[in-house]
Protein backbone atom coordinates (compact mmCIF):
# COMPACT_ATOMS: atom_id res chain seq x y z
CA UNK A 1 0.00 0.00 0.00
CA UNK A 2 1.03 3.62 -0.48
CA UNK A 3 1.54 4.39 3.24
CA UNK A 4 3.58 1.23 3.81
CA UNK A 5 6.50 2.67 1.86
CA UNK A 6 7.01 5.85 3.86
CA UNK A 7 10.72 5.29 4.43
CA UNK A 8 11.26 4.80 0.65
CA UNK A 9 13.95 2.26 1.46
CA UNK A 10 16.08 5.16 2.79
CA UNK A 11 16.63 6.33 -0.76
CA UNK A 12 13.67 6.32 -3.15
CA UNK A 13 10.32 4.66 -3.65
CA UNK A 14 11.03 1.69 -5.95
CA UNK A 15 7.52 1.08 -7.31
CA UNK A 16 7.50 1.56 -11.10
CA UNK A 17 10.35 4.02 -10.77
CA UNK A 18 11.11 4.32 -14.49
CA UNK A 19 7.54 4.99 -15.55
CA UNK A 20 6.94 7.39 -12.65
CA UNK A 21 10.08 9.33 -13.59
CA UNK A 22 8.94 9.43 -17.21
CA UNK A 23 5.66 11.20 -16.39
CA UNK A 24 6.46 13.01 -13.14
CA UNK A 25 6.33 16.79 -12.96
CA UNK A 26 8.94 16.71 -10.18
CA UNK A 27 12.59 17.47 -10.93
CA UNK A 28 13.65 14.61 -8.66
CA UNK A 29 10.83 12.05 -8.67
CA UNK A 30 12.29 9.77 -6.00
CA UNK A 31 9.11 9.71 -3.93
CA UNK A 32 5.46 9.45 -4.82
CA UNK A 33 4.52 13.10 -4.33
CA UNK A 34 3.72 14.79 -7.63
CA UNK A 35 3.25 11.49 -9.44
CA UNK A 36 -0.17 11.06 -10.96
CA UNK A 37 -1.32 7.53 -10.25
CA UNK A 38 1.26 7.22 -7.48
CA UNK A 39 2.98 3.83 -7.54
CA UNK A 40 0.98 2.56 -10.55
CA UNK A 41 1.21 5.28 -13.22
CA UNK A 42 -1.48 5.58 -15.86
CA UNK A 43 -0.41 3.53 -18.89
CA UNK A 44 -1.78 6.00 -21.43
CA UNK A 45 0.30 8.81 -19.94
CA UNK A 46 3.38 6.60 -19.84
CA UNK A 47 2.88 5.41 -23.41
CA UNK A 48 2.33 8.94 -24.70
CA UNK A 49 5.47 10.24 -22.94
CA UNK A 50 7.52 7.34 -24.28
CA UNK A 51 6.28 7.92 -27.84
CA UNK A 52 7.35 11.58 -27.60
CA UNK A 53 10.99 10.61 -26.98
CA UNK A 54 13.24 10.96 -29.99
CA UNK A 55 15.78 8.44 -28.74
CA UNK A 56 16.03 5.89 -25.96
CA UNK A 57 19.07 3.68 -25.53
CA UNK A 58 19.46 0.39 -23.71
CA UNK A 59 21.72 -0.22 -20.73
CA UNK A 60 21.82 -3.91 -21.62
CA UNK A 61 22.83 -3.06 -25.19
CA UNK A 62 24.79 0.12 -24.47
CA UNK A 63 27.33 -0.41 -27.26
CA UNK A 64 24.62 -0.96 -29.87
CA UNK A 65 22.69 2.04 -28.52
CA UNK A 66 25.78 4.13 -29.03
CA UNK A 67 26.19 2.86 -32.60
CA UNK A 68 22.56 3.73 -33.36
CA UNK A 69 22.87 7.15 -31.70
CA UNK A 70 26.05 8.08 -33.57
CA UNK A 71 24.67 6.89 -36.89
CA UNK A 72 21.49 8.94 -36.47
CA UNK A 73 23.24 12.12 -35.35
CA UNK A 74 26.56 12.11 -37.16
CA UNK A 75 25.60 14.35 -40.06
CA UNK A 76 23.64 16.90 -38.06
CA UNK A 77 24.87 17.03 -34.47
CA UNK A 78 28.64 17.13 -34.76
CA UNK A 79 29.81 20.32 -36.42
CA UNK A 80 33.55 19.83 -36.03
CA UNK A 81 35.20 17.80 -38.78
CA UNK A 82 37.41 16.13 -36.17
CA UNK A 83 34.41 14.91 -34.16
CA UNK A 84 32.65 13.74 -37.33
CA UNK A 85 35.76 11.73 -38.23
CA UNK A 86 35.94 10.22 -34.73
CA UNK A 87 32.30 9.17 -35.01
CA UNK A 88 32.85 7.73 -38.50
CA UNK A 89 35.86 5.77 -37.21
CA UNK A 90 33.82 4.45 -34.30
CA UNK A 91 30.96 3.40 -36.59
CA UNK A 92 33.36 1.73 -39.02
CA UNK A 93 35.66 -0.01 -36.54
CA UNK A 94 33.56 -0.61 -33.40
CA UNK A 95 30.05 -1.18 -34.75
CA UNK A 96 30.78 -4.62 -36.14
CA UNK A 97 30.47 -8.28 -35.20
CA UNK A 98 32.32 -9.60 -33.43
CA UNK A 99 32.59 -6.51 -31.26
CA UNK A 100 36.27 -5.46 -31.00
CA UNK A 101 37.85 -5.47 -27.57
CA UNK A 102 40.23 -2.65 -28.45
CA UNK A 103 39.74 1.04 -27.77
CA UNK A 104 38.90 3.15 -30.82
CA UNK A 105 40.62 6.49 -30.21
CA UNK A 106 38.82 8.51 -27.53
CA UNK A 107 35.50 6.84 -28.33
CA UNK A 108 35.75 3.77 -26.05
CA UNK A 109 32.65 2.58 -24.18
CA UNK A 110 32.98 3.75 -20.57
CA UNK A 111 32.12 1.50 -17.63
CA UNK A 112 31.13 2.94 -14.27
CA UNK A 113 31.32 0.80 -11.12
CA UNK A 114 28.82 2.12 -8.59
CA UNK A 115 29.91 -0.01 -5.65
CA UNK A 116 32.77 -2.29 -4.65
CA UNK A 117 30.74 -5.49 -4.40
CA UNK A 118 29.81 -5.52 -8.07
CA UNK A 119 26.57 -7.05 -9.30
CA UNK A 120 24.95 -10.42 -8.84
CA UNK A 121 25.37 -12.53 -11.94
CA UNK A 122 21.65 -13.16 -12.64
CA UNK A 123 18.29 -11.95 -11.40
CA UNK A 124 17.31 -15.61 -11.00
CA UNK A 125 19.73 -15.87 -8.06
CA UNK A 126 17.21 -13.97 -5.95
CA UNK A 127 14.72 -15.84 -3.77
CA UNK A 128 11.16 -16.42 -4.98
CA UNK A 129 9.62 -14.02 -2.38
CA UNK A 130 12.01 -11.28 -3.53
CA UNK A 131 11.15 -11.96 -7.18
CA UNK A 132 7.43 -11.78 -6.34
CA UNK A 133 7.94 -8.41 -4.62
CA UNK A 134 9.89 -7.14 -7.62
CA UNK A 135 7.05 -8.24 -9.91
CA UNK A 136 4.50 -6.35 -7.76
CA UNK A 137 6.64 -3.22 -7.70
CA UNK A 138 7.39 -3.14 -11.44
CA UNK A 139 4.20 -4.04 -13.33
CA UNK A 140 4.02 -0.80 -15.33
CA UNK A 141 7.81 -0.62 -15.75
CA UNK A 142 7.83 -4.15 -17.19
CA UNK A 143 5.13 -3.25 -19.70
CA UNK A 144 7.12 -0.20 -20.83
CA UNK A 145 10.39 -2.16 -20.97
CA UNK A 146 8.87 -4.83 -23.21
CA UNK A 147 7.54 -2.16 -25.58
CA UNK A 148 10.87 -0.33 -25.52
CA UNK A 149 12.86 -3.51 -26.18
CA UNK A 150 10.73 -4.38 -29.23
CA UNK A 151 11.17 -0.84 -30.59
CA UNK A 152 14.88 -0.81 -29.84
CA UNK A 153 15.49 -4.14 -31.57
CA UNK A 154 13.54 -2.91 -34.62
CA UNK A 155 15.81 0.14 -34.77
CA UNK A 156 18.90 -2.06 -34.50
CA UNK A 157 17.64 -4.23 -37.37
CA UNK A 158 17.06 -1.03 -39.38
CA UNK A 159 20.64 0.07 -38.60
CA UNK A 160 21.96 -3.33 -39.67
CA UNK A 161 19.92 -3.61 -42.89
CA UNK A 162 19.44 -0.03 -44.10
CA UNK A 163 22.09 1.97 -42.24
CA UNK A 164 25.46 0.31 -41.76
CA UNK A 165 24.43 -2.78 -43.75
CA UNK A 166 26.23 -5.14 -41.38
CA UNK A 167 25.53 -6.85 -38.11
CA UNK A 168 25.94 -4.72 -34.98
CA UNK A 169 24.09 -6.81 -32.39
CA UNK A 170 26.21 -9.93 -32.13
CA UNK A 171 25.14 -13.34 -30.87
CA UNK A 172 27.52 -13.06 -27.93
CA UNK A 173 25.84 -9.77 -26.95
CA UNK A 174 22.38 -11.36 -27.01
CA UNK A 175 23.22 -14.58 -25.18
CA UNK A 176 24.01 -13.12 -21.72
CA UNK A 177 20.57 -11.48 -21.58
CA UNK A 178 18.62 -14.67 -22.30
CA UNK A 179 18.53 -15.83 -18.70
CA UNK A 180 18.52 -12.35 -17.18
CA UNK A 181 15.44 -11.22 -19.11
CA UNK A 182 13.61 -14.56 -19.08
CA UNK A 183 11.58 -13.52 -16.02
CA UNK A 184 9.77 -11.10 -18.35
CA UNK A 185 8.43 -14.02 -20.35
CA UNK A 186 10.40 -13.16 -23.46
CA UNK A 187 13.34 -14.45 -25.42
CA UNK A 188 15.46 -11.51 -26.54
CA UNK A 189 17.26 -13.50 -29.25
CA UNK A 190 13.97 -14.72 -30.71
CA UNK A 191 12.57 -11.17 -30.61
CA UNK A 192 15.61 -9.94 -32.55
CA UNK A 193 15.58 -12.76 -35.10
CA UNK A 194 11.80 -12.51 -35.68
CA UNK A 195 11.99 -8.89 -36.86
CA UNK A 196 11.56 -8.82 -40.65
CA UNK A 197 14.68 -7.84 -42.57
CA UNK A 198 14.11 -5.73 -45.66
CA UNK A 199 16.01 -7.08 -48.64
PDB file of C-alpha atoms in Angstrom:
ATOM      1  CA  UNK A   1       0.000   0.000   0.000  1.00  0.00           C
ATOM      2  CA  UNK A   2       1.030   3.622  -0.480  1.00  0.00           C
ATOM      3  CA  UNK A   3       1.541   4.389   3.239  1.00  0.00           C
ATOM      4  CA  UNK A   4       3.585   1.234   3.812  1.00  0.00           C
ATOM      5  CA  UNK A   5       6.502   2.671   1.861  1.00  0.00           C
ATOM      6  CA  UNK A   6       7.007   5.855   3.857  1.00  0.00           C
ATOM      7  CA  UNK A   7      10.718   5.294   4.426  1.00  0.00           C
ATOM      8  CA  UNK A   8      11.265   4.802   0.648  1.00  0.00           C
ATOM      9  CA  UNK A   9      13.949   2.257   1.458  1.00  0.00           C
ATOM     10  CA  UNK A  10      16.075   5.163   2.787  1.00  0.00           C
ATOM     11  CA  UNK A  11      16.626   6.331  -0.765  1.00  0.00           C
ATOM     12  CA  UNK A  12      13.672   6.318  -3.155  1.00  0.00           C
ATOM     13  CA  UNK A  13      10.322   4.659  -3.654  1.00  0.00           C
ATOM     14  CA  UNK A  14      11.026   1.690  -5.954  1.00  0.00           C
ATOM     15  CA  UNK A  15       7.516   1.077  -7.311  1.00  0.00           C
ATOM     16  CA  UNK A  16       7.501   1.558 -11.101  1.00  0.00           C
ATOM     17  CA  UNK A  17      10.351   4.017 -10.768  1.00  0.00           C
ATOM     18  CA  UNK A  18      11.105   4.315 -14.490  1.00  0.00           C
ATOM     19  CA  UNK A  19       7.540   4.994 -15.547  1.00  0.00           C
ATOM     20  CA  UNK A  20       6.937   7.386 -12.652  1.00  0.00           C
ATOM     21  CA  UNK A  21      10.079   9.328 -13.590  1.00  0.00           C
ATOM     22  CA  UNK A  22       8.939   9.434 -17.214  1.00  0.00           C
ATOM     23  CA  UNK A  23       5.657  11.201 -16.395  1.00  0.00           C
ATOM     24  CA  UNK A  24       6.457  13.014 -13.144  1.00  0.00           C
ATOM     25  CA  UNK A  25       6.329  16.793 -12.963  1.00  0.00           C
ATOM     26  CA  UNK A  26       8.940  16.714 -10.178  1.00  0.00           C
ATOM     27  CA  UNK A  27      12.585  17.475 -10.928  1.00  0.00           C
ATOM     28  CA  UNK A  28      13.647  14.612  -8.663  1.00  0.00           C
ATOM     29  CA  UNK A  29      10.828  12.049  -8.673  1.00  0.00           C
ATOM     30  CA  UNK A  30      12.285   9.766  -5.996  1.00  0.00           C
ATOM     31  CA  UNK A  31       9.107   9.708  -3.933  1.00  0.00           C
ATOM     32  CA  UNK A  32       5.456   9.449  -4.819  1.00  0.00           C
ATOM     33  CA  UNK A  33       4.518  13.105  -4.330  1.00  0.00           C
ATOM     34  CA  UNK A  34       3.720  14.792  -7.628  1.00  0.00           C
ATOM     35  CA  UNK A  35       3.248  11.494  -9.442  1.00  0.00           C
ATOM     36  CA  UNK A  36      -0.173  11.060 -10.959  1.00  0.00           C
ATOM     37  CA  UNK A  37      -1.319   7.527 -10.247  1.00  0.00           C
ATOM     38  CA  UNK A  38       1.262   7.217  -7.479  1.00  0.00           C
ATOM     39  CA  UNK A  39       2.976   3.832  -7.542  1.00  0.00           C
ATOM     40  CA  UNK A  40       0.979   2.562 -10.553  1.00  0.00           C
ATOM     41  CA  UNK A  41       1.213   5.283 -13.221  1.00  0.00           C
ATOM     42  CA  UNK A  42      -1.483   5.585 -15.862  1.00  0.00           C
ATOM     43  CA  UNK A  43      -0.407   3.528 -18.887  1.00  0.00           C
ATOM     44  CA  UNK A  44      -1.784   5.996 -21.433  1.00  0.00           C
ATOM     45  CA  UNK A  45       0.299   8.815 -19.936  1.00  0.00           C
ATOM     46  CA  UNK A  46       3.377   6.597 -19.835  1.00  0.00           C
ATOM     47  CA  UNK A  47       2.879   5.410 -23.409  1.00  0.00           C
ATOM     48  CA  UNK A  48       2.332   8.940 -24.704  1.00  0.00           C
ATOM     49  CA  UNK A  49       5.467  10.241 -22.938  1.00  0.00           C
ATOM     50  CA  UNK A  50       7.522   7.342 -24.277  1.00  0.00           C
ATOM     51  CA  UNK A  51       6.281   7.921 -27.842  1.00  0.00           C
ATOM     52  CA  UNK A  52       7.354  11.579 -27.603  1.00  0.00           C
ATOM     53  CA  UNK A  53      10.988  10.606 -26.977  1.00  0.00           C
ATOM     54  CA  UNK A  54      13.241  10.964 -29.988  1.00  0.00           C
ATOM     55  CA  UNK A  55      15.780   8.437 -28.743  1.00  0.00           C
ATOM     56  CA  UNK A  56      16.033   5.887 -25.956  1.00  0.00           C
ATOM     57  CA  UNK A  57      19.070   3.681 -25.534  1.00  0.00           C
ATOM     58  CA  UNK A  58      19.457   0.390 -23.706  1.00  0.00           C
ATOM     59  CA  UNK A  59      21.720  -0.220 -20.731  1.00  0.00           C
ATOM     60  CA  UNK A  60      21.822  -3.908 -21.622  1.00  0.00           C
ATOM     61  CA  UNK A  61      22.834  -3.058 -25.187  1.00  0.00           C
ATOM     62  CA  UNK A  62      24.795   0.116 -24.474  1.00  0.00           C
ATOM     63  CA  UNK A  63      27.334  -0.405 -27.256  1.00  0.00           C
ATOM     64  CA  UNK A  64      24.621  -0.959 -29.875  1.00  0.00           C
ATOM     65  CA  UNK A  65      22.691   2.037 -28.519  1.00  0.00           C
ATOM     66  CA  UNK A  66      25.780   4.131 -29.031  1.00  0.00           C
ATOM     67  CA  UNK A  67      26.189   2.860 -32.605  1.00  0.00           C
ATOM     68  CA  UNK A  68      22.562   3.733 -33.358  1.00  0.00           C
ATOM     69  CA  UNK A  69      22.866   7.147 -31.699  1.00  0.00           C
ATOM     70  CA  UNK A  70      26.051   8.078 -33.571  1.00  0.00           C
ATOM     71  CA  UNK A  71      24.666   6.888 -36.893  1.00  0.00           C
ATOM     72  CA  UNK A  72      21.494   8.939 -36.467  1.00  0.00           C
ATOM     73  CA  UNK A  73      23.239  12.123 -35.346  1.00  0.00           C
ATOM     74  CA  UNK A  74      26.564  12.114 -37.161  1.00  0.00           C
ATOM     75  CA  UNK A  75      25.605  14.353 -40.062  1.00  0.00           C
ATOM     76  CA  UNK A  76      23.645  16.905 -38.063  1.00  0.00           C
ATOM     77  CA  UNK A  77      24.869  17.034 -34.467  1.00  0.00           C
ATOM     78  CA  UNK A  78      28.635  17.128 -34.762  1.00  0.00           C
ATOM     79  CA  UNK A  79      29.812  20.324 -36.420  1.00  0.00           C
ATOM     80  CA  UNK A  80      33.552  19.831 -36.033  1.00  0.00           C
ATOM     81  CA  UNK A  81      35.204  17.800 -38.781  1.00  0.00           C
ATOM     82  CA  UNK A  82      37.415  16.129 -36.169  1.00  0.00           C
ATOM     83  CA  UNK A  83      34.407  14.914 -34.158  1.00  0.00           C
ATOM     84  CA  UNK A  84      32.651  13.740 -37.326  1.00  0.00           C
ATOM     85  CA  UNK A  85      35.760  11.734 -38.227  1.00  0.00           C
ATOM     86  CA  UNK A  86      35.941  10.216 -34.731  1.00  0.00           C
ATOM     87  CA  UNK A  87      32.302   9.168 -35.012  1.00  0.00           C
ATOM     88  CA  UNK A  88      32.847   7.728 -38.496  1.00  0.00           C
ATOM     89  CA  UNK A  89      35.860   5.772 -37.211  1.00  0.00           C
ATOM     90  CA  UNK A  90      33.815   4.449 -34.297  1.00  0.00           C
ATOM     91  CA  UNK A  91      30.961   3.404 -36.586  1.00  0.00           C
ATOM     92  CA  UNK A  92      33.361   1.733 -39.020  1.00  0.00           C
ATOM     93  CA  UNK A  93      35.660  -0.014 -36.535  1.00  0.00           C
ATOM     94  CA  UNK A  94      33.563  -0.606 -33.401  1.00  0.00           C
ATOM     95  CA  UNK A  95      30.046  -1.175 -34.746  1.00  0.00           C
ATOM     96  CA  UNK A  96      30.781  -4.620 -36.141  1.00  0.00           C
ATOM     97  CA  UNK A  97      30.472  -8.282 -35.196  1.00  0.00           C
ATOM     98  CA  UNK A  98      32.318  -9.602 -33.427  1.00  0.00           C
ATOM     99  CA  UNK A  99      32.594  -6.510 -31.264  1.00  0.00           C
ATOM    100  CA  UNK A 100      36.267  -5.465 -31.001  1.00  0.00           C
ATOM    101  CA  UNK A 101      37.847  -5.472 -27.571  1.00  0.00           C
ATOM    102  CA  UNK A 102      40.227  -2.650 -28.447  1.00  0.00           C
ATOM    103  CA  UNK A 103      39.735   1.045 -27.767  1.00  0.00           C
ATOM    104  CA  UNK A 104      38.898   3.152 -30.824  1.00  0.00           C
ATOM    105  CA  UNK A 105      40.624   6.493 -30.206  1.00  0.00           C
ATOM    106  CA  UNK A 106      38.817   8.508 -27.533  1.00  0.00           C
ATOM    107  CA  UNK A 107      35.501   6.835 -28.332  1.00  0.00           C
ATOM    108  CA  UNK A 108      35.746   3.765 -26.054  1.00  0.00           C
ATOM    109  CA  UNK A 109      32.652   2.577 -24.183  1.00  0.00           C
ATOM    110  CA  UNK A 110      32.976   3.751 -20.567  1.00  0.00           C
ATOM    111  CA  UNK A 111      32.117   1.503 -17.632  1.00  0.00           C
ATOM    112  CA  UNK A 112      31.134   2.945 -14.269  1.00  0.00           C
ATOM    113  CA  UNK A 113      31.315   0.798 -11.123  1.00  0.00           C
ATOM    114  CA  UNK A 114      28.818   2.118  -8.585  1.00  0.00           C
ATOM    115  CA  UNK A 115      29.906  -0.015  -5.651  1.00  0.00           C
ATOM    116  CA  UNK A 116      32.774  -2.292  -4.651  1.00  0.00           C
ATOM    117  CA  UNK A 117      30.740  -5.486  -4.401  1.00  0.00           C
ATOM    118  CA  UNK A 118      29.814  -5.520  -8.071  1.00  0.00           C
ATOM    119  CA  UNK A 119      26.569  -7.055  -9.299  1.00  0.00           C
ATOM    120  CA  UNK A 120      24.946 -10.424  -8.837  1.00  0.00           C
ATOM    121  CA  UNK A 121      25.372 -12.531 -11.945  1.00  0.00           C
ATOM    122  CA  UNK A 122      21.652 -13.156 -12.639  1.00  0.00           C
ATOM    123  CA  UNK A 123      18.286 -11.954 -11.400  1.00  0.00           C
ATOM    124  CA  UNK A 124      17.309 -15.607 -11.003  1.00  0.00           C
ATOM    125  CA  UNK A 125      19.729 -15.871  -8.062  1.00  0.00           C
ATOM    126  CA  UNK A 126      17.207 -13.966  -5.948  1.00  0.00           C
ATOM    127  CA  UNK A 127      14.720 -15.841  -3.774  1.00  0.00           C
ATOM    128  CA  UNK A 128      11.156 -16.423  -4.975  1.00  0.00           C
ATOM    129  CA  UNK A 129       9.616 -14.024  -2.380  1.00  0.00           C
ATOM    130  CA  UNK A 130      12.009 -11.279  -3.527  1.00  0.00           C
ATOM    131  CA  UNK A 131      11.147 -11.964  -7.185  1.00  0.00           C
ATOM    132  CA  UNK A 132       7.429 -11.781  -6.339  1.00  0.00           C
ATOM    133  CA  UNK A 133       7.938  -8.414  -4.616  1.00  0.00           C
ATOM    134  CA  UNK A 134       9.887  -7.141  -7.618  1.00  0.00           C
ATOM    135  CA  UNK A 135       7.048  -8.237  -9.909  1.00  0.00           C
ATOM    136  CA  UNK A 136       4.500  -6.350  -7.757  1.00  0.00           C
ATOM    137  CA  UNK A 137       6.644  -3.222  -7.704  1.00  0.00           C
ATOM    138  CA  UNK A 138       7.385  -3.139 -11.440  1.00  0.00           C
ATOM    139  CA  UNK A 139       4.198  -4.041 -13.330  1.00  0.00           C
ATOM    140  CA  UNK A 140       4.021  -0.800 -15.331  1.00  0.00           C
ATOM    141  CA  UNK A 141       7.813  -0.621 -15.747  1.00  0.00           C
ATOM    142  CA  UNK A 142       7.835  -4.148 -17.190  1.00  0.00           C
ATOM    143  CA  UNK A 143       5.129  -3.251 -19.702  1.00  0.00           C
ATOM    144  CA  UNK A 144       7.122  -0.205 -20.830  1.00  0.00           C
ATOM    145  CA  UNK A 145      10.386  -2.157 -20.973  1.00  0.00           C
ATOM    146  CA  UNK A 146       8.866  -4.831 -23.213  1.00  0.00           C
ATOM    147  CA  UNK A 147       7.535  -2.162 -25.581  1.00  0.00           C
ATOM    148  CA  UNK A 148      10.866  -0.334 -25.523  1.00  0.00           C
ATOM    149  CA  UNK A 149      12.858  -3.514 -26.180  1.00  0.00           C
ATOM    150  CA  UNK A 150      10.732  -4.384 -29.227  1.00  0.00           C
ATOM    151  CA  UNK A 151      11.167  -0.843 -30.588  1.00  0.00           C
ATOM    152  CA  UNK A 152      14.882  -0.810 -29.843  1.00  0.00           C
ATOM    153  CA  UNK A 153      15.492  -4.144 -31.572  1.00  0.00           C
ATOM    154  CA  UNK A 154      13.536  -2.914 -34.620  1.00  0.00           C
ATOM    155  CA  UNK A 155      15.808   0.139 -34.770  1.00  0.00           C
ATOM    156  CA  UNK A 156      18.900  -2.057 -34.503  1.00  0.00           C
ATOM    157  CA  UNK A 157      17.639  -4.231 -37.366  1.00  0.00           C
ATOM    158  CA  UNK A 158      17.058  -1.034 -39.376  1.00  0.00           C
ATOM    159  CA  UNK A 159      20.639   0.065 -38.599  1.00  0.00           C
ATOM    160  CA  UNK A 160      21.963  -3.329 -39.674  1.00  0.00           C
ATOM    161  CA  UNK A 161      19.920  -3.608 -42.887  1.00  0.00           C
ATOM    162  CA  UNK A 162      19.444  -0.026 -44.104  1.00  0.00           C
ATOM    163  CA  UNK A 163      22.088   1.971 -42.236  1.00  0.00           C
ATOM    164  CA  UNK A 164      25.459   0.310 -41.759  1.00  0.00           C
ATOM    165  CA  UNK A 165      24.434  -2.778 -43.748  1.00  0.00           C
ATOM    166  CA  UNK A 166      26.229  -5.143 -41.380  1.00  0.00           C
ATOM    167  CA  UNK A 167      25.526  -6.849 -38.114  1.00  0.00           C
ATOM    168  CA  UNK A 168      25.940  -4.721 -34.976  1.00  0.00           C
ATOM    169  CA  UNK A 169      24.087  -6.805 -32.390  1.00  0.00           C
ATOM    170  CA  UNK A 170      26.214  -9.935 -32.130  1.00  0.00           C
ATOM    171  CA  UNK A 171      25.136 -13.342 -30.867  1.00  0.00           C
ATOM    172  CA  UNK A 172      27.523 -13.059 -27.928  1.00  0.00           C
ATOM    173  CA  UNK A 173      25.839  -9.768 -26.955  1.00  0.00           C
ATOM    174  CA  UNK A 174      22.378 -11.360 -27.011  1.00  0.00           C
ATOM    175  CA  UNK A 175      23.216 -14.581 -25.185  1.00  0.00           C
ATOM    176  CA  UNK A 176      24.006 -13.119 -21.722  1.00  0.00           C
ATOM    177  CA  UNK A 177      20.572 -11.479 -21.585  1.00  0.00           C
ATOM    178  CA  UNK A 178      18.619 -14.666 -22.301  1.00  0.00           C
ATOM    179  CA  UNK A 179      18.527 -15.828 -18.696  1.00  0.00           C
ATOM    180  CA  UNK A 180      18.524 -12.352 -17.183  1.00  0.00           C
ATOM    181  CA  UNK A 181      15.436 -11.221 -19.114  1.00  0.00           C
ATOM    182  CA  UNK A 182      13.606 -14.560 -19.085  1.00  0.00           C
ATOM    183  CA  UNK A 183      11.581 -13.518 -16.019  1.00  0.00           C
ATOM    184  CA  UNK A 184       9.767 -11.102 -18.350  1.00  0.00           C
ATOM    185  CA  UNK A 185       8.430 -14.023 -20.352  1.00  0.00           C
ATOM    186  CA  UNK A 186      10.404 -13.159 -23.457  1.00  0.00           C
ATOM    187  CA  UNK A 187      13.342 -14.453 -25.419  1.00  0.00           C
ATOM    188  CA  UNK A 188      15.465 -11.512 -26.542  1.00  0.00           C
ATOM    189  CA  UNK A 189      17.259 -13.496 -29.255  1.00  0.00           C
ATOM    190  CA  UNK A 190      13.973 -14.716 -30.709  1.00  0.00           C
ATOM    191  CA  UNK A 191      12.574 -11.167 -30.614  1.00  0.00           C
ATOM    192  CA  UNK A 192      15.606  -9.940 -32.552  1.00  0.00           C
ATOM    193  CA  UNK A 193      15.576 -12.765 -35.101  1.00  0.00           C
ATOM    194  CA  UNK A 194      11.802 -12.510 -35.682  1.00  0.00           C
ATOM    195  CA  UNK A 195      11.995  -8.888 -36.860  1.00  0.00           C
ATOM    196  CA  UNK A 196      11.557  -8.823 -40.650  1.00  0.00           C
ATOM    197  CA  UNK A 197      14.676  -7.842 -42.567  1.00  0.00           C
ATOM    198  CA  UNK A 198      14.114  -5.734 -45.663  1.00  0.00           C
ATOM    199  CA  UNK A 199      16.012  -7.084 -48.637  1.00  0.00           C
TER     200      UNK A 199
END
